[in-house]
Amino acid sequence: MNFLAGEILYIDKPLGWTSFDAVKRLRGSLTRRLGLKKIKVGHAGTLDPLATGVMILCTGKATKRIDELQAGVKEYIATVALGATTPSFDLETEIDATYPTEHITRELVESVLRQFTGRIEQIPPAFSACKVDGKRAYDLARKGRDVQLKPKILVIDEIELLEFSPTSITIRVVCSKGTYIRALARDIGAALQSGGHLTALRRTRVGDVTIDRCLSVQDAAELIKNTEIEMPEENA
């Protein structure tokens, strides 16, 4: 493998790690293996710390392909708790309001999910990396600032109901780049008149890269440590 000329690694990001944590870990493995002070490593598509699954890492000159790779269609498996909301729309923040769920049926959920397929408008979460006046929205939100973000147009190709109860649903979502599944959980909860927030999220596909093709971070580090390395002549 020639990591300077450019390689692409498929990683199953662990729960609790930021996307940068995964980049930092494998960059460290590469610099030690190659005997270099630095090497370009980037990721194609951010995953929240509370999400797991497919993450594409690019090294060296392959980082030029990041925009191309992260434009691929994404697939997620998401669990949404109904009957309660949080400011971040997931488990990062505490529940701030509760609502009844006795009226929720499988038929109602399936009807509501159909409303979210096709081209839709979505307002990104305040707890997101979107920029407001040059600052990250999540930095402002965590300081208690009121963050107003503009809606974005995106495409949801499929939503499939996998598991149902009046207080929790698990869905499979196939969607375009830029979709916030946390915001989708918020909007589904609002449409059900019950509130909702994300409690688990796993990205199972990016483009044609599926979760079964991904390495754990540890296995990727072992691959870097043990694989045969090619070096350009000037670095040999």
PDB file of C-alpha atoms in Angstrom:
ATOM      1  CA  MET A   1       0.000   0.000   0.000  1.00  0.00           C
ATOM      2  CA  ASN A   2       1.173   3.503  -0.777  1.00  0.00           C
ATOM      3  CA  PHE A   3      -0.345   5.831   1.785  1.00  0.00           C
ATOM      4  CA  LEU A   4       1.440   8.912   0.475  1.00  0.00           C
ATOM      5  CA  ALA A   5       0.288   8.390  -3.106  1.00  0.00           C
ATOM      6  CA  GLY A   6      -3.161   7.817  -1.582  1.00  0.00           C
ATOM      7  CA  GLU A   7      -5.194   5.027  -0.025  1.00  0.00           C
ATOM      8  CA  ILE A   8      -8.850   4.827   1.008  1.00  0.00           C
ATOM      9  CA  LEU A   9      -9.786   2.964   4.189  1.00  0.00           C
ATOM     10  CA  TYR A  10     -13.298   2.005   5.289  1.00  0.00           C
ATOM     11  CA  ILE A  11     -13.768   2.275   9.055  1.00  0.00           C
ATOM     12  CA  ASP A  12     -16.586   1.304  11.417  1.00  0.00           C
ATOM     13  CA  LYS A  13     -16.494   4.342  13.716  1.00  0.00           C
ATOM     14  CA  PRO A  14     -16.903   3.377  17.382  1.00  0.00           C
ATOM     15  CA  LEU A  15     -19.558   4.785  19.689  1.00  0.00           C
ATOM     16  CA  GLY A  16     -18.360   7.845  21.586  1.00  0.00           C
ATOM     17  CA  TRP A  17     -15.591   8.749  19.150  1.00  0.00           C
ATOM     18  CA  THR A  18     -15.674  11.943  17.122  1.00  0.00           C
ATOM     19  CA  SER A  19     -14.820  11.636  13.439  1.00  0.00           C
ATOM     20  CA  PHE A  20     -11.593  13.512  14.222  1.00  0.00           C
ATOM     21  CA  ASP A  21     -10.719  10.933  16.910  1.00  0.00           C
ATOM     22  CA  ALA A  22     -10.670   8.224  14.210  1.00  0.00           C
ATOM     23  CA  VAL A  23      -8.619  10.397  11.858  1.00  0.00           C
ATOM     24  CA  LYS A  24      -6.156  11.256  14.620  1.00  0.00           C
ATOM     25  CA  ARG A  25      -5.718   7.608  15.655  1.00  0.00           C
ATOM     26  CA  LEU A  26      -4.942   6.393  12.139  1.00  0.00           C
ATOM     27  CA  ARG A  27      -2.813   9.408  11.280  1.00  0.00           C
ATOM     28  CA  GLY A  28      -0.715   8.580  14.326  1.00  0.00           C
ATOM     29  CA  SER A  29      -0.394   4.962  13.186  1.00  0.00           C
ATOM     30  CA  LEU A  30       0.704   6.141   9.730  1.00  0.00           C
ATOM     31  CA  THR A  31       3.284   8.679  10.877  1.00  0.00           C
ATOM     32  CA  ARG A  32       4.894   6.079  13.157  1.00  0.00           C
ATOM     33  CA  ARG A  33       4.891   3.416  10.446  1.00  0.00           C
ATOM     34  CA  LEU A  34       6.241   5.742   7.756  1.00  0.00           C
ATOM     35  CA  GLY A  35       8.676   7.584   9.996  1.00  0.00           C
ATOM     36  CA  LEU A  36       7.197  10.936   9.010  1.00  0.00           C
ATOM     37  CA  LYS A  37       6.195  13.974  11.064  1.00  0.00           C
ATOM     38  CA  LYS A  38       2.930  14.407   9.204  1.00  0.00           C
ATOM     39  CA  ILE A  39       0.742  12.928   6.494  1.00  0.00           C
ATOM     40  CA  LYS A  40      -2.573  14.076   5.081  1.00  0.00           C
ATOM     41  CA  VAL A  41      -5.546  12.105   6.416  1.00  0.00           C
ATOM     42  CA  GLY A  42      -9.158  13.207   6.001  1.00  0.00           C
ATOM     43  CA  HIS A  43     -12.658  11.777   6.263  1.00  0.00           C
ATOM     44  CA  ALA A  44     -15.552  11.829   3.817  1.00  0.00           C
ATOM     45  CA  GLY A  45     -18.623  12.669   5.884  1.00  0.00           C
ATOM     46  CA  THR A  46     -18.811  13.446   9.594  1.00  0.00           C
ATOM     47  CA  LEU A  47     -20.500  11.150  12.105  1.00  0.00           C
ATOM     48  CA  ASP A  48     -21.645  12.425  15.509  1.00  0.00           C
ATOM     49  CA  PRO A  49     -19.937  10.894  18.575  1.00  0.00           C
ATOM     50  CA  LEU A  50     -23.174   9.057  19.458  1.00  0.00           C
ATOM     51  CA  ALA A  51     -23.341   7.456  15.992  1.00  0.00           C
ATOM     52  CA  THR A  52     -21.443   4.429  14.693  1.00  0.00           C
ATOM     53  CA  GLY A  53     -20.806   2.923  11.303  1.00  0.00           C
ATOM     54  CA  VAL A  54     -19.346   3.574   7.884  1.00  0.00           C
ATOM     55  CA  MET A  55     -16.660   6.229   7.756  1.00  0.00           C
ATOM     56  CA  ILE A  56     -14.384   6.676   4.742  1.00  0.00           C
ATOM     57  CA  LEU A  57     -10.817   7.809   5.458  1.00  0.00           C
ATOM     58  CA  CYS A  58      -8.491   9.078   2.731  1.00  0.00           C
ATOM     59  CA  THR A  59      -4.716   9.415   2.963  1.00  0.00           C
ATOM     60  CA  GLY A  60      -2.152  11.369   0.979  1.00  0.00           C
ATOM     61  CA  LYS A  61      -3.286  12.436  -2.472  1.00  0.00           C
ATOM     62  CA  ALA A  62      -6.528  10.466  -2.103  1.00  0.00           C
ATOM     63  CA  THR A  63      -7.788  13.314   0.131  1.00  0.00           C
ATOM     64  CA  LYS A  64      -8.559  15.127  -3.151  1.00  0.00           C
ATOM     65  CA  ARG A  65     -11.426  12.628  -3.610  1.00  0.00           C
ATOM     66  CA  ILE A  66     -13.180  13.512  -0.338  1.00  0.00           C
ATOM     67  CA  ASP A  67     -15.870  15.705  -1.925  1.00  0.00           C
ATOM     68  CA  GLU A  68     -16.619  12.999  -4.501  1.00  0.00           C
ATOM     69  CA  LEU A  69     -16.828  10.235  -1.906  1.00  0.00           C
ATOM     70  CA  GLN A  70     -18.968  12.082   0.634  1.00  0.00           C
ATOM     71  CA  ALA A  71     -21.511  12.973  -2.068  1.00  0.00           C
ATOM     72  CA  GLY A  72     -22.687   9.338  -2.150  1.00  0.00           C
ATOM     73  CA  VAL A  73     -26.129   8.284  -0.937  1.00  0.00           C
ATOM     74  CA  LYS A  74     -26.187   7.379   2.769  1.00  0.00           C
ATOM     75  CA  GLU A  75     -28.114   4.633   4.563  1.00  0.00           C
ATOM     76  CA  TYR A  76     -28.807   4.678   8.301  1.00  0.00           C
ATOM     77  CA  ILE A  77     -30.533   2.572  10.928  1.00  0.00           C
ATOM     78  CA  ALA A  78     -31.985   4.944  13.520  1.00  0.00           C
ATOM     79  CA  THR A  79     -33.891   4.465  16.765  1.00  0.00           C
ATOM     80  CA  VAL A  80     -36.187   7.320  17.760  1.00  0.00           C
ATOM     81  CA  ALA A  81     -37.700   7.659  21.230  1.00  0.00           C
ATOM     82  CA  LEU A  82     -41.220   9.117  21.114  1.00  0.00           C
ATOM     83  CA  GLY A  83     -42.900  11.140  23.842  1.00  0.00           C
ATOM     84  CA  ALA A  84     -39.938  13.352  24.744  1.00  0.00           C
ATOM     85  CA  THR A  85     -37.652  15.978  23.217  1.00  0.00           C
ATOM     86  CA  THR A  86     -34.114  17.178  23.905  1.00  0.00           C
ATOM     87  CA  PRO A  87     -32.415  20.426  22.767  1.00  0.00           C
ATOM     88  CA  SER A  88     -29.860  18.493  20.685  1.00  0.00           C
ATOM     89  CA  PHE A  89     -32.501  16.059  19.305  1.00  0.00           C
ATOM     90  CA  ASP A  90     -30.426  13.137  20.649  1.00  0.00           C
ATOM     91  CA  LEU A  91     -28.918  11.915  23.935  1.00  0.00           C
ATOM     92  CA  GLU A  92     -26.238  14.607  24.132  1.00  0.00           C
ATOM     93  CA  THR A  93     -28.598  16.785  26.181  1.00  0.00           C
ATOM     94  CA  GLU A  94     -31.251  16.076  28.797  1.00  0.00           C
ATOM     95  CA  ILE A  95     -34.986  15.732  28.114  1.00  0.00           C
ATOM     96  CA  ASP A  96     -36.641  19.158  28.162  1.00  0.00           C
ATOM     97  CA  ALA A  97     -40.305  18.211  27.532  1.00  0.00           C
ATOM     98  CA  THR A  98     -42.556  15.134  27.534  1.00  0.00           C
ATOM     99  CA  TYR A  99     -45.720  14.352  25.584  1.00  0.00           C
ATOM    100  CA  PRO A 100     -48.415  11.639  25.457  1.00  0.00           C
ATOM    101  CA  THR A 101     -47.917   8.648  23.154  1.00  0.00           C
ATOM    102  CA  GLU A 102     -51.160   6.717  23.701  1.00  0.00           C
ATOM    103  CA  HIS A 103     -52.492   7.850  20.313  1.00  0.00           C
ATOM    104  CA  ILE A 104     -49.536   6.475  18.342  1.00  0.00           C
ATOM    105  CA  THR A 105     -50.223   3.386  16.222  1.00  0.00           C
ATOM    106  CA  ARG A 106     -48.145   1.584  13.618  1.00  0.00           C
ATOM    107  CA  GLU A 107     -50.521   2.856  10.926  1.00  0.00           C
ATOM    108  CA  LEU A 108     -50.070   6.465  12.076  1.00  0.00           C
ATOM    109  CA  VAL A 109     -46.276   6.112  12.089  1.00  0.00           C
ATOM    110  CA  GLU A 110     -46.219   4.595   8.604  1.00  0.00           C
ATOM    111  CA  SER A 111     -48.464   7.389   7.317  1.00  0.00           C
ATOM    112  CA  VAL A 112     -46.222  10.064   8.839  1.00  0.00           C
ATOM    113  CA  LEU A 113     -43.028   8.472   7.483  1.00  0.00           C
ATOM    114  CA  ARG A 114     -44.416   8.705   3.957  1.00  0.00           C
ATOM    115  CA  GLN A 115     -44.557  12.485   4.400  1.00  0.00           C
ATOM    116  CA  PHE A 116     -40.774  12.574   4.672  1.00  0.00           C
ATOM    117  CA  THR A 117     -39.851  10.819   1.432  1.00  0.00           C
ATOM    118  CA  GLY A 118     -38.759  12.706  -1.675  1.00  0.00           C
ATOM    119  CA  ARG A 119     -37.493  16.306  -1.706  1.00  0.00           C
ATOM    120  CA  ILE A 120     -38.020  17.927   1.666  1.00  0.00           C
ATOM    121  CA  GLU A 121     -36.918  21.010   3.580  1.00  0.00           C
ATOM    122  CA  GLN A 122     -35.003  20.397   6.792  1.00  0.00           C
ATOM    123  CA  ILE A 123     -33.742  22.889   9.365  1.00  0.00           C
ATOM    124  CA  PRO A 124     -30.363  21.627  10.670  1.00  0.00           C
ATOM    125  CA  PRO A 125     -29.960  21.135  14.426  1.00  0.00           C
ATOM    126  CA  ALA A 126     -28.568  24.022  16.454  1.00  0.00           C
ATOM    127  CA  PHE A 127     -26.136  21.438  17.864  1.00  0.00           C
ATOM    128  CA  SER A 128     -24.409  20.964  14.492  1.00  0.00           C
ATOM    129  CA  ALA A 129     -21.266  22.012  12.642  1.00  0.00           C
ATOM    130  CA  CYS A 130     -23.172  24.518  10.493  1.00  0.00           C
ATOM    131  CA  LYS A 131     -21.658  27.995  10.668  1.00  0.00           C
ATOM    132  CA  VAL A 132     -23.457  31.097  11.948  1.00  0.00           C
ATOM    133  CA  ASP A 133     -21.550  34.355  11.454  1.00  0.00           C
ATOM    134  CA  GLY A 134     -18.337  32.369  11.087  1.00  0.00           C
ATOM    135  CA  LYS A 135     -18.845  30.301  14.245  1.00  0.00           C
ATOM    136  CA  ARG A 136     -19.948  26.680  14.646  1.00  0.00           C
ATOM    137  CA  ALA A 137     -23.598  26.436  15.621  1.00  0.00           C
ATOM    138  CA  TYR A 138     -22.877  23.832  18.312  1.00  0.00           C
ATOM    139  CA  ASP A 139     -20.428  26.196  20.065  1.00  0.00           C
ATOM    140  CA  LEU A 140     -23.137  28.856  20.254  1.00  0.00           C
ATOM    141  CA  ALA A 141     -25.847  26.377  21.291  1.00  0.00           C
ATOM    142  CA  ARG A 142     -23.724  24.946  24.097  1.00  0.00           C
ATOM    143  CA  LYS A 143     -23.306  28.475  25.447  1.00  0.00           C
ATOM    144  CA  GLY A 144     -27.084  28.860  25.549  1.00  0.00           C
ATOM    145  CA  ARG A 145     -27.248  31.203  22.556  1.00  0.00           C
ATOM    146  CA  ASP A 146     -30.345  31.193  20.345  1.00  0.00           C
ATOM    147  CA  VAL A 147     -29.258  29.715  17.001  1.00  0.00           C
ATOM    148  CA  GLN A 148     -31.365  30.303  13.884  1.00  0.00           C
ATOM    149  CA  LEU A 149     -30.447  28.141  10.895  1.00  0.00           C
ATOM    150  CA  LYS A 150     -31.978  28.286   7.429  1.00  0.00           C
ATOM    151  CA  PRO A 151     -33.790  25.232   6.010  1.00  0.00           C
ATOM    152  CA  LYS A 152     -31.986  23.136   3.420  1.00  0.00           C
ATOM    153  CA  ILE A 153     -33.408  21.117   0.548  1.00  0.00           C
ATOM    154  CA  LEU A 154     -32.475  17.438   0.630  1.00  0.00           C
ATOM    155  CA  VAL A 155     -33.727  14.131  -0.700  1.00  0.00           C
ATOM    156  CA  ILE A 156     -34.894  11.105   1.290  1.00  0.00           C
ATOM    157  CA  ASP A 157     -35.196   8.136  -1.050  1.00  0.00           C
ATOM    158  CA  GLU A 158     -36.580   5.594   1.416  1.00  0.00           C
ATOM    159  CA  ILE A 159     -37.827   5.338   4.983  1.00  0.00           C
ATOM    160  CA  GLU A 160     -38.715   1.862   6.221  1.00  0.00           C
ATOM    161  CA  LEU A 161     -40.241   1.118   9.613  1.00  0.00           C
ATOM    162  CA  LEU A 162     -38.270  -1.786  11.099  1.00  0.00           C
ATOM    163  CA  GLU A 163     -39.548  -1.863  14.687  1.00  0.00           C
ATOM    164  CA  PHE A 164     -42.537  -0.217  16.338  1.00  0.00           C
ATOM    165  CA  SER A 165     -43.862   0.585  19.788  1.00  0.00           C
ATOM    166  CA  PRO A 166     -45.861   3.654  20.889  1.00  0.00           C
ATOM    167  CA  THR A 167     -42.744   4.986  22.639  1.00  0.00           C
ATOM    168  CA  SER A 168     -39.964   3.975  20.235  1.00  0.00           C
ATOM    169  CA  ILE A 169     -39.448   3.259  16.540  1.00  0.00           C
ATOM    170  CA  THR A 170     -36.499   1.965  14.544  1.00  0.00           C
ATOM    171  CA  ILE A 171     -36.262   3.072  10.938  1.00  0.00           C
ATOM    172  CA  ARG A 172     -34.016   2.537   7.926  1.00  0.00           C
ATOM    173  CA  VAL A 173     -33.319   5.757   6.047  1.00  0.00           C
ATOM    174  CA  VAL A 174     -31.724   6.160   2.607  1.00  0.00           C
ATOM    175  CA  CYS A 175     -30.929   9.811   1.980  1.00  0.00           C
ATOM    176  CA  SER A 176     -28.768  12.414   0.297  1.00  0.00           C
ATOM    177  CA  LYS A 177     -25.662  14.117   1.606  1.00  0.00           C
ATOM    178  CA  GLY A 178     -26.431  16.748   4.251  1.00  0.00           C
ATOM    179  CA  THR A 179     -29.340  14.963   5.918  1.00  0.00           C
ATOM    180  CA  TYR A 180     -29.377  15.246   9.712  1.00  0.00           C
ATOM    181  CA  ILE A 181     -31.036  12.148  11.122  1.00  0.00           C
ATOM    182  CA  ARG A 182     -31.366  13.937  14.479  1.00  0.00           C
ATOM    183  CA  ALA A 183     -33.423  16.621  12.752  1.00  0.00           C
ATOM    184  CA  LEU A 184     -35.479  13.935  11.037  1.00  0.00           C
ATOM    185  CA  ALA A 185     -36.205  12.406  14.470  1.00  0.00           C
ATOM    186  CA  ARG A 186     -37.315  15.841  15.683  1.00  0.00           C
ATOM    187  CA  ASP A 187     -39.597  16.339  12.676  1.00  0.00           C
ATOM    188  CA  ILE A 188     -41.116  12.849  12.839  1.00  0.00           C
ATOM    189  CA  GLY A 189     -41.865  13.386  16.538  1.00  0.00           C
ATOM    190  CA  ALA A 190     -43.490  16.734  15.785  1.00  0.00           C
ATOM    191  CA  ALA A 191     -45.609  15.212  13.003  1.00  0.00           C
ATOM    192  CA  LEU A 192     -46.764  12.504  15.424  1.00  0.00           C
ATOM    193  CA  GLN A 193     -47.615  15.213  17.989  1.00  0.00           C
ATOM    194  CA  SER A 194     -45.523  13.344  20.517  1.00  0.00           C
ATOM    195  CA  GLY A 195     -42.067  14.831  20.283  1.00  0.00           C
ATOM    196  CA  GLY A 196     -39.098  12.638  19.503  1.00  0.00           C
ATOM    197  CA  HIS A 197     -35.339  12.362  19.792  1.00  0.00           C
ATOM    198  CA  LEU A 198     -32.647  10.069  18.453  1.00  0.00           C
ATOM    199  CA  THR A 199     -31.371   7.367  20.804  1.00  0.00           C
ATOM    200  CA  ALA A 200     -29.209   5.270  18.453  1.00  0.00           C
ATOM    201  CA  LEU A 201     -27.767   5.753  14.973  1.00  0.00           C
ATOM    202  CA  ARG A 202     -25.710   3.493  12.735  1.00  0.00           C
ATOM    203  CA  ARG A 203     -24.583   4.454   9.237  1.00  0.00           C
ATOM    204  CA  THR A 204     -24.677   1.263   7.184  1.00  0.00           C
ATOM    205  CA  ARG A 205     -23.745   2.594   3.752  1.00  0.00           C
ATOM    206  CA  VAL A 206     -22.017   5.486   1.992  1.00  0.00           C
ATOM    207  CA  GLY A 207     -22.300   5.210  -1.797  1.00  0.00           C
ATOM    208  CA  ASP A 208     -21.359   1.612  -2.576  1.00  0.00           C
ATOM    209  CA  VAL A 209     -19.395   1.155   0.666  1.00  0.00           C
ATOM    210  CA  THR A 210     -21.374  -1.038   3.061  1.00  0.00           C
ATOM    211  CA  ILE A 211     -20.738  -1.747   6.740  1.00  0.00           C
ATOM    212  CA  ASP A 212     -19.584  -5.314   6.071  1.00  0.00           C
ATOM    213  CA  ARG A 213     -16.593  -3.907   4.153  1.00  0.00           C
ATOM    214  CA  CYS A 214     -15.421  -1.782   7.090  1.00  0.00           C
ATOM    215  CA  LEU A 215     -12.575  -2.429   9.518  1.00  0.00           C
ATOM    216  CA  SER A 216     -12.598  -1.590  13.187  1.00  0.00           C
ATOM    217  CA  VAL A 217     -10.221   1.233  14.107  1.00  0.00           C
ATOM    218  CA  GLN A 218      -7.983  -1.326  15.837  1.00  0.00           C
ATOM    219  CA  ASP A 219      -7.909  -3.605  12.782  1.00  0.00           C
ATOM    220  CA  ALA A 220      -7.113  -0.622  10.546  1.00  0.00           C
ATOM    221  CA  ALA A 221      -4.229   0.324  12.854  1.00  0.00           C
ATOM    222  CA  GLU A 222      -2.962  -3.281  12.704  1.00  0.00           C
ATOM    223  CA  LEU A 223      -3.229  -3.232   8.907  1.00  0.00           C
ATOM    224  CA  ILE A 224      -1.083  -0.090   8.782  1.00  0.00           C
ATOM    225  CA  LYS A 225       1.412  -1.620  11.199  1.00  0.00           C
ATOM    226  CA  ASN A 226       1.810  -4.927   9.382  1.00  0.00           C
ATOM    227  CA  THR A 227       1.132  -4.296   5.695  1.00  0.00           C
ATOM    228  CA  GLU A 228       3.881  -3.905   3.113  1.00  0.00           C
ATOM    229  CA  ILE A 229       4.454  -0.206   2.550  1.00  0.00           C
ATOM    230  CA  GLU A 230       5.437   1.435  -0.718  1.00  0.00           C
ATOM    231  CA  MET A 231       7.314   4.719  -0.539  1.00  0.00           C
ATOM    232  CA  PRO A 232       7.950   7.286  -3.297  1.00  0.00           C
ATOM    233  CA  GLU A 233      11.610   7.406  -4.299  1.00  0.00           C
ATOM    234  CA  GLU A 234      12.235  10.755  -2.637  1.00  0.00           C
ATOM    235  CA  ASN A 235      10.959   9.303   0.661  1.00  0.00           C
ATOM    236  CA  ALA A 236      12.516   5.865   0.319  1.00  0.00           C
TER     237      ALA A 236
END
